[in-house]
Every structure is written in structure tokens, then in C-alpha cells.
C-alpha positions as semicolon CSV with decimal commas, in nm:
position;residue;x (nm);y (nm);z (nm)
1;X;0,000;0,000;0,000
2;X;0,198;0,295;0,127
3;X;0,542;0,397;0,012
4;X;0,690;0,366;0,360
5;X;0,545;0,016;0,415
6;X;0,687;-0,108;0,085
7;X;1,030;0,039;0,158
8;X;1,028;-0,098;0,512
9;X;0,980;-0,449;0,374
10;X;1,235;-0,392;0,102
11;X;1,503;-0,283;0,349
12;X;1,419;-0,512;0,643
13;X;1,668;-0,780;0,752
14;X;1,394;-0,992;0,913
15;X;1,025;-1,021;0,826
16;X;0,785;-1,194;1,062
17;X;0,479;-1,291;0,857
18;X;0,188;-1,358;1,091
19;X;-0,116;-1,526;0,940
20;X;-0,066;-1,368;0,598
21;X;-0,014;-1,547;0,270
22;X;0,241;-1,341;0,073
23;X;-0,017;-1,267;-0,195
24;X;0,082;-1,077;-0,508
25;X;-0,078;-0,752;-0,387
26;X;0,189;-0,750;-0,116
27;X;0,490;-0,899;-0,290
28;X;0,475;-0,763;-0,644
29;X;0,741;-0,955;-0,836
30;X;0,843;-1,250;-0,621
31;X;1,201;-1,247;-0,749
32;X;1,246;-0,891;-0,617
33;X;1,044;-0,916;-0,294
34;X;1,228;-0,818;0,027
35;X;1,567;-0,934;-0,105
36;X;1,763;-0,846;0,211
37;X;1,550;-1,033;0,462
38;X;1,516;-1,365;0,632
39;X;1,150;-1,460;0,650
40;X;0,963;-1,630;0,933
41;X;0,613;-1,746;0,839
42;X;0,357;-1,824;1,112
43;X;0,026;-1,978;1,006
44;X;-0,237;-2,214;1,142
45;X;-0,300;-2,342;0,787
46;X;-0,006;-2,557;0,684
47;X;-0,098;-2,524;0,317
48;X;-0,022;-2,150;0,324
49;X;0,338;-2,195;0,436
50;X;0,574;-2,191;0,140
51;X;0,291;-2,159;-0,111
52;X;0,417;-1,832;-0,258
53;X;0,738;-1,748;-0,072
54;X;0,972;-2,007;0,080
55;X;1,038;-1,895;0,439
56;X;1,368;-1,941;0,615
57;X;1,173;-2,052;0,923
58;X;0,818;-2,187;0,920
59;X;0,607;-2,209;1,235
60;X;0,283;-2,402;1,205
61;X;0,022;-2,352;1,474
62;X;-0,187;-2,106;1,672
63;X;-0,046;-1,755;1,651
64;X;-0,120;-1,669;2,013
65;X;0,077;-1,965;2,147
66;X;0,364;-1,914;1,904
67;X;0,385;-1,539;1,961
68;X;0,389;-1,589;2,339
69;X;0,687;-1,826;2,312
70;X;0,871;-1,591;2,074
71;X;0,824;-1,292;2,304
72;X;0,947;-1,493;2,602
73;X;1,267;-1,579;2,414
74;X;1,338;-1,236;2,265
75;X;1,575;-0,995;2,434
76;X;1,420;-0,654;2,484
77;X;1,602;-0,434;2,236
78;X;1,534;-0,100;2,073
79;X;1,658;0,010;1,733
80;X;1,615;0,387;1,715
81;X;1,812;0,410;1,390
82;X;1,564;0,176;1,216
83;X;1,265;0,367;1,353
84;X;1,427;0,688;1,232
85;X;1,478;0,536;0,887
86;X;1,109;0,441;0,869
87;X;1,008;0,793;0,972
88;X;1,229;0,919;0,691
89;X;1,039;0,709;0,438
90;X;0,713;0,859;0,565
91;X;0,845;1,211;0,512
92;X;0,993;1,161;0,166
93;X;0,800;1,349;-0,099
94;X;0,821;1,086;-0,369
95;X;0,459;1,072;-0,478
96;X;0,308;1,329;-0,711
97;X;0,048;1,557;-0,562
98;X;-0,302;1,406;-0,575
99;X;-0,487;1,489;-0,894
100;X;-0,761;1,744;-0,839
101;X;-1,003;1,497;-0,998
102;X;-0,866;1,151;-0,930
103;X;-0,940;0,855;-0,702
104;X;-0,803;1,017;-0,385
105;X;-0,996;1,342;-0,434
106;X;-1,317;1,158;-0,529
107;X;-1,307;0,927;-0,226
108;X;-1,227;1,215;0,009
109;X;-1,521;1,412;-0,128
110;X;-1,752;1,113;-0,081
111;X;-1,627;1,081;0,277
112;X;-1,722;1,442;0,345
113;X;-2,082;1,341;0,280
114;X;-2,064;1,046;0,520
115;X;-2,071;1,002;0,897
116;X;-1,843;0,784;1,108
117;X;-2,124;0,524;1,108
118;X;-2,170;0,514;0,731
119;X;-2,145;0,160;0,598
120;X;-1,911;0,138;0,298
121;X;-1,901;-0,160;0,062
122;X;-1,655;-0,226;-0,219
123;X;-1,634;-0,458;-0,513
124;X;-1,295;-0,589;-0,630
125;X;-1,019;-0,409;-0,815
126;X;-0,829;-0,084;-0,812
127;X;-1,122;0,102;-0,655
128;X;-1,102;-0,147;-0,365
129;X;-0,733;-0,063;-0,308
130;X;-0,802;0,311;-0,335
131;X;-1,083;0,281;-0,079
132;X;-0,846;0,108;0,166
133;X;-0,585;0,380;0,115
134;X;-0,794;0,696;0,103
135;X;-1,119;0,641;0,295
136;X;-1,054;0,717;0,666
137;X;-1,261;0,449;0,839
138;X;-1,335;0,552;1,196
139;X;-1,549;0,273;1,341
140;X;-1,546;-0,107;1,322
141;X;-1,816;-0,290;1,127
142;X;-1,845;-0,013;0,868
143;X;-1,648;-0,182;0,586
144;X;-1,788;-0,463;0,370
145;X;-1,532;-0,604;0,127
146;X;-1,443;-0,951;0,006
147;X;-1,071;-0,895;0,070
148;X;-0,846;-1,146;-0,100
149;X;-1,133;-1,365;-0,218
150;X;-1,162;-1,133;-0,518
151;X;-1,535;-1,180;-0,573
152;X;-1,627;-0,931;-0,842
153;X;-1,998;-0,852;-0,814
154;X;-1,993;-0,879;-0,434
155;X;-2,036;-0,508;-0,373
156;X;-2,397;-0,428;-0,459
157;X;-2,539;-0,724;-0,268
158;X;-2,317;-0,635;0,027
159;X;-2,432;-0,272;0,015
160;X;-2,795;-0,387;0,012
161;X;-2,736;-0,610;0,315
162;X;-2,534;-0,340;0,489
163;X;-2,803;-0,079;0,435
164;X;-3,072;-0,307;0,578
165;X;-2,850;-0,397;0,876
166;X;-2,788;-0,025;0,933
167;X;-3,166;0,025;0,956
168;X;-3,190;0,216;0,631
169;X;-2,906;0,466;0,679
170;X;-2,748;0,586;0,355
171;X;-2,484;0,336;0,250
172;X;-2,200;0,381;-0,001
173;X;-2,074;0,137;-0,261
174;X;-1,740;0,197;-0,433
175;X;-1,724;-0,012;-0,749
176;X;-1,578;-0,029;-1,098
177;X;-1,742;-0,087;-1,434
178;X;-1,600;-0,440;-1,448
179;X;-1,724;-0,552;-1,106
180;X;-2,053;-0,365;-1,129
181;X;-2,137;-0,540;-1,455
182;X;-2,129;-0,875;-1,275
183;X;-2,432;-0,809;-1,055
184;X;-2,597;-0,483;-1,159
185;X;-2,934;-0,660;-1,180
186;X;-2,951;-0,622;-0,800
187;X;-3,033;-0,255;-0,855
188;X;-3,387;-0,384;-0,900
189;X;-3,374;-0,512;-0,541
190;X;-3,226;-0,189;-0,407
191;X;-3,498;0,016;-0,578
192;X;-3,789;-0,214;-0,488
193;X;-3,676;-0,212;-0,122
194;X;-3,640;0,169;-0,135
195;X;-3,286;0,154;-0,002
196;X;-3,074;0,473;0,021
197;X;-2,754;0,347;-0,144
198;X;-2,503;0,573;-0,319
199;X;-2,316;0,380;-0,590
200;X;-1,985;0,549;-0,680
201;X;-1,873;0,384;-1,001
202;X;-1,512;0,429;-1,118
203;X;-1,566;0,383;-1,491
204;X;-1,236;0,336;-1,675
205;X;-1,339;0,092;-1,950
206;X;-1,095;-0,178;-1,835
207;X;-1,051;-0,447;-1,572
208;X;-0,809;-0,213;-1,400
209;X;-0,639;-0,435;-1,143
210;X;-0,572;-0,724;-1,380
211;X;-0,464;-0,483;-1,653
212;X;-0,222;-0,321;-1,407
213;X;-0,072;-0,664;-1,330
214;X;-0,043;-0,737;-1,703
215;X;0,143;-0,406;-1,736
216;X;0,386;-0,489;-1,454
217;X;0,438;-0,863;-1,497
218;X;0,364;-0,933;-1,864
219;X;0,522;-0,643;-2,052
220;X;0,187;-0,486;-2,145
221;X;0,053;-0,800;-2,315
222;X;-0,315;-0,731;-2,249
223;X;-0,564;-1,016;-2,261
224;X;-0,937;-0,986;-2,188
225;X;-0,895;-0,674;-1,973
226;X;-1,000;-0,394;-2,209
227;X;-1,379;-0,387;-2,184
228;X;-1,465;-0,098;-2,418
229;X;-1,832;-0,142;-2,336
230;X;-2,093;0,110;-2,445
231;X;-2,306;0,088;-2,130
232;X;-2,466;0,416;-2,026
233;X;-2,471;0,355;-1,651
234;X;-2,676;0,664;-1,549
235;X;-2,940;0,572;-1,808
236;X;-2,932;0,214;-1,683
237;X;-2,987;0,333;-1,325
238;X;-3,288;0,537;-1,436
239;X;-3,427;0,234;-1,620
240;X;-3,418;0,044;-1,290
241;X;-3,594;0,332;-1,115
242;X;-3,287;0,482;-0,946
243;X;-3,130;0,824;-1,000
244;X;-2,823;0,834;-1,223
245;X;-2,558;1,102;-1,271
246;X;-2,266;1,126;-1,513
247;X;-1,978;1,306;-1,343
248;X;-1,673;1,457;-1,515
249;X;-1,545;1,717;-1,265
250;X;-1,530;1,771;-0,890
251;X;-1,809;2,025;-0,923
252;X;-2,025;1,761;-1,094
253;X;-1,941;1,518;-0,814
254;X;-2,034;1,763;-0,537
255;X;-2,369;1,834;-0,702
256;X;-2,440;1,462;-0,749
257;X;-2,350;1,386;-0,386
258;X;-2,570;1,673;-0,266
259;X;-2,856;1,522;-0,466
260;X;-2,783;1,179;-0,319
261;X;-2,793;1,325;0,033
262;X;-3,144;1,459;-0,034
263;X;-3,266;1,142;-0,203
264;X;-3,463;0,870;-0,024
265;X;-3,353;0,600;-0,267
266;X;-3,071;0,452;-0,470
267;X;-2,839;0,684;-0,661
268;X;-2,569;0,588;-0,911
269;X;-2,281;0,829;-0,977
270;X;-2,072;0,735;-1,281
């Protein structure tokens, strides 16, 4: 995710992997992942150990029991120079300034129209990663996402369930045109149940996450990731009985979100 987290792993001499699976979202290219480190992998599922990255030490079992034994055996040391190095990564200005109309700005503007209790659902893809990075979740049980399961089409059904569980409070779905196309028929359910759901659809005409991986790992050999569909999503929303808005600027977005705030039903913002 963040620059400093990636550099911390890249420069670390020891990585303790606790209950994680070294998936490609974390590692990037396996041959270049954390080249300076020894790796200790702790997992209760034996099948996960060594599946993607071969650890130097593998510990199979319950993390609480293992962690307790490790902490008992560790000397209590502090490494201020390493902490200082990590702080330096945080302060480096290596990323370009956020685009005035890009994912970060869009998600931050949506958040301004939410409360700390607003339930947020995501589908799967780049928009899911952006939501994790840029939406400042404040309370537990307010995020519905399928995580590493990668279930495109999950988002709208989750938003419907989340809205009902939240007793009809306005709920937000961040989705992409690829994921949304998998299950958009559930707009009929959202409308018939009169649910106040704001669908924020990042429409980039591609399967963005997979296309990004094809760019990085496969030298831009694109296969089945350029959708180039002609779907008019706002018109589609209106056909289902929802409100639909096509948004091209931050001013458009603010107006559409203001309209969603006043609406009693489902609103799609493309």
C-alpha cells in the first residue's frame, strides 16, 4: 500500500509474517520481494506456508501460542536508527500531488458526505485498493469487502445487506465498471426495497487491477482486460428506477453527492 510500508519491507533484515499469505498484492514480483531479509512465516494453515514465498523458518500452529513463546525468548532491544529510517520514508516526498479529480480526491469528497457510522461496501479491483488507502474508516463494522477472495460482483449485494442492517441509513458502494457489470441486476432489489444506497462507479473501461498486473508482470501483453463497453450507466440506473448522474469534474461530483444526500432511494454516480 503505502510507500513507507513497501520500503520498510524492502530494506528489512527480518520479516515476521503472521497469518498472511504473501499474496501478489503485497509482494509484487516474487524475485524482487524483500531481497535483504530472512523470513519467518507463522500460520495455522499448513498449506499456506511456502505456497508463494519459501520462508527461512516456518512455524505451524496457533499464533497466540507461538507469539507468546517468541516474546518470552526475545531480548528486549530497541533500534532507534531503524525507527528513524522508517520515519524518513514517511516524510519523503516521492509521490506526485493528488490529482484534483482523481481517485483520492473523489473518495475524500464522498467521505465528506458520510458520517463515522456510514457503511461502505466495495467490489474488487483498483477502486477497492483506493478505498483502503484513502477512505478514513473511523469505526469497526463499517467496511464490507471480500478482501483477497476477489469476488467481483460482491459489492452491490453487500451494500444492500449493509443498508438493511444499518436500519436504512445511507450506505456507499465503491465499485468499478467491471465488477458492477457482474451483478448490476440487484439494482432492482435496491430500488424495490427503497434503499438509500449511493453507488460510486469508477468507470475506466478496463478491468483495472488485472490490466495493471499485465502491465507490470507481462510487458503490457493485455488479454481480456479492455472492456470498451458502451453501457450508459446513469441511463441504466434510471431504467431500474434509481437516480443516475454522469460526473466529469469535482463540481459535478459535489452536485451529485448533494442530490444523493437529499434522495430517499438509490443513486448511481458514474
